[in-house]
XYZ file of C-alpha atoms in Angstrom:
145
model
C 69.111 -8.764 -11.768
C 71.277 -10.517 -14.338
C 74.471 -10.050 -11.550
C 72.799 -11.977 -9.173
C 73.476 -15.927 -8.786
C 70.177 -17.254 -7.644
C 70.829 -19.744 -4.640
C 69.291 -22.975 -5.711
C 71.264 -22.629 -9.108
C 74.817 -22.790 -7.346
C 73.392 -27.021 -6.195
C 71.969 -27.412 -10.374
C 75.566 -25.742 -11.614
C 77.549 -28.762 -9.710
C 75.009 -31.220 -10.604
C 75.004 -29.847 -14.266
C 75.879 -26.658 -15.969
C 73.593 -27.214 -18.651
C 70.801 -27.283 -16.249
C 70.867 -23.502 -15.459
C 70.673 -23.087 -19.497
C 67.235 -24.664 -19.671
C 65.882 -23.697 -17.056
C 66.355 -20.386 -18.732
C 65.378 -21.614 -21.945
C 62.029 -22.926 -20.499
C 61.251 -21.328 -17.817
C 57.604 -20.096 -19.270
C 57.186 -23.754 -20.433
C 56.196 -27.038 -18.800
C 58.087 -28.061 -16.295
C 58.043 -31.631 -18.234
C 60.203 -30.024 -21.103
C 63.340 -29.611 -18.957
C 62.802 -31.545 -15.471
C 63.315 -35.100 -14.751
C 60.810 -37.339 -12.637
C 63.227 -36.920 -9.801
C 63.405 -33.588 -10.324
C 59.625 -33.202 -10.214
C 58.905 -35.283 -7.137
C 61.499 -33.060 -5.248
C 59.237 -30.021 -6.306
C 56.183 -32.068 -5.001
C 57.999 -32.500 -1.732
C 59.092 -28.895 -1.075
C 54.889 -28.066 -1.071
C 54.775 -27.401 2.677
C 57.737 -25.423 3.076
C 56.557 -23.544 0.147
C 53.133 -22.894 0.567
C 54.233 -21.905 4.369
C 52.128 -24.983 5.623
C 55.125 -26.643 7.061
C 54.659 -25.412 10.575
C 52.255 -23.597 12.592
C 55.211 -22.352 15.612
C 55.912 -19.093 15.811
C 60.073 -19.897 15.804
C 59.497 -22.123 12.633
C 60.406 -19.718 9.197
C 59.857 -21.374 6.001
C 60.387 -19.955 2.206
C 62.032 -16.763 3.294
C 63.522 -14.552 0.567
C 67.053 -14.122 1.216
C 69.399 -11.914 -0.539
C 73.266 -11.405 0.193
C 74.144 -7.574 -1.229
C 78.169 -8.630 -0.516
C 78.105 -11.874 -2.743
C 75.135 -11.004 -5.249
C 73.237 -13.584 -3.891
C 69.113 -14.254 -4.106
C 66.828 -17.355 -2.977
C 64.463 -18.909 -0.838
C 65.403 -20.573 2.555
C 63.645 -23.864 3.151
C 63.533 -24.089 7.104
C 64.906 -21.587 9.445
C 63.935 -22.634 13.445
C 64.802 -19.126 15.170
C 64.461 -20.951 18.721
C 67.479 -23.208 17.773
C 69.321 -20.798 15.288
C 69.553 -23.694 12.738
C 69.058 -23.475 9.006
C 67.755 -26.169 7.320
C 67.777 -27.500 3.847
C 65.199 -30.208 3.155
C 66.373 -32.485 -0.254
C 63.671 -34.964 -1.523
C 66.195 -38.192 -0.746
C 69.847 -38.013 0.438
C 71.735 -40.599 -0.480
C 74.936 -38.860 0.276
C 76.097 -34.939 0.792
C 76.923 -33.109 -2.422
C 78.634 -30.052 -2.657
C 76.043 -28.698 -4.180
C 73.928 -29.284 -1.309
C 76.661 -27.534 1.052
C 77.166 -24.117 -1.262
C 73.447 -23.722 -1.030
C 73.201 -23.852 2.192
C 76.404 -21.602 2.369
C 74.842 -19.185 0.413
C 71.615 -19.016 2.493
C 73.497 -18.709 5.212
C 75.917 -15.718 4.031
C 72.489 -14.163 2.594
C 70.724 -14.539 6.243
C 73.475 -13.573 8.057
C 74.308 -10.186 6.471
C 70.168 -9.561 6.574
C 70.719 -9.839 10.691
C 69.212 -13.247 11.370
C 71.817 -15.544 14.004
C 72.365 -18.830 12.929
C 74.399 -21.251 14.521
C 73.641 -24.580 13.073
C 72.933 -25.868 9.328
C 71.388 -29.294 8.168
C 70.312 -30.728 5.339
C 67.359 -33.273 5.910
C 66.210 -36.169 3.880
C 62.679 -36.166 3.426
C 62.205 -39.681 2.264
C 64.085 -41.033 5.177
C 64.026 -38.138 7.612
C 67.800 -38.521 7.847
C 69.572 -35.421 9.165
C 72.874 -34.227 8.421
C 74.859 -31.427 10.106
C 77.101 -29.326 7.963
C 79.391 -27.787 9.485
C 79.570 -23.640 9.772
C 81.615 -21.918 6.631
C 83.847 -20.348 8.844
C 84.505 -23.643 11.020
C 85.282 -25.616 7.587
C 88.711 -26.215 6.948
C 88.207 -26.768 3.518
C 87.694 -22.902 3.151
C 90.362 -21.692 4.890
């Protein structure tokens, strides 16, 4: 497993490199050691999607594992509704769209996509606010081609 990029590092690697290197170094440890309070209330925030209490529909997916075999990618989605084919990423407050933001979504996208799932819409949704935020498909960004 030591080839694989794990999805929600690709957002901590633009934030900060250093980040993936103590999350390593303390991963057995308290979470206190090598997360910030805004780090920690994001956790606190991603309960319901994690403990699959976010929804009760049938069309609403939440903390699928995902794993892309072409790009070595592994993670957890947040939101997928398979009624509207749109894949959502839920951040604890947006103040603006990072990149980081965008290449996770990317990759859960890529990673859902080659697993046979149809998606043809991606957000990212502020849960403080309950802002949403289309992001446009990879292959309809410019910037990639």
């Amino acid at each position: 497993m030591d080839d694989v990029i794990i999805i929600s590092y690709l957002n901590d690697f633009i934030f900060c490199p250093a980040s993936i290197y103590f999350h390593k170094l303390y991963a057995s440890g308290d979470i206190l050691m090598y997360q910030t309070a805004y780090q920690i209330d994001g956790t606190k925030a991603h309960e319901a999607v994690d403990n699959n209490t976010y929804s009760t529909k049938k069309s609403i997916i939440t903390s699928l594992d995902v794993y892309s075999e072409k790009y070595g990618l592994f993670g957890k989605i947040d939101i997928f509704d398979s009624d509207r084919k749109l894949l959502i990423e839920r951040k604890k407050h947006v103040a603006k769209i990072y990149d980081g933001y965008v290449f996770q979504l990317y990759a859960q996208y890529y990673a859902m996509t080659e697993m046979g799932y149809e998606i043809k819409r991606l957000e990212v949704r502020s849960i403080d606010d309950n802002k949403k935020y289309g992001i446009t498909l990879p292959n309809e960004n410019e910037i990639l081609y």
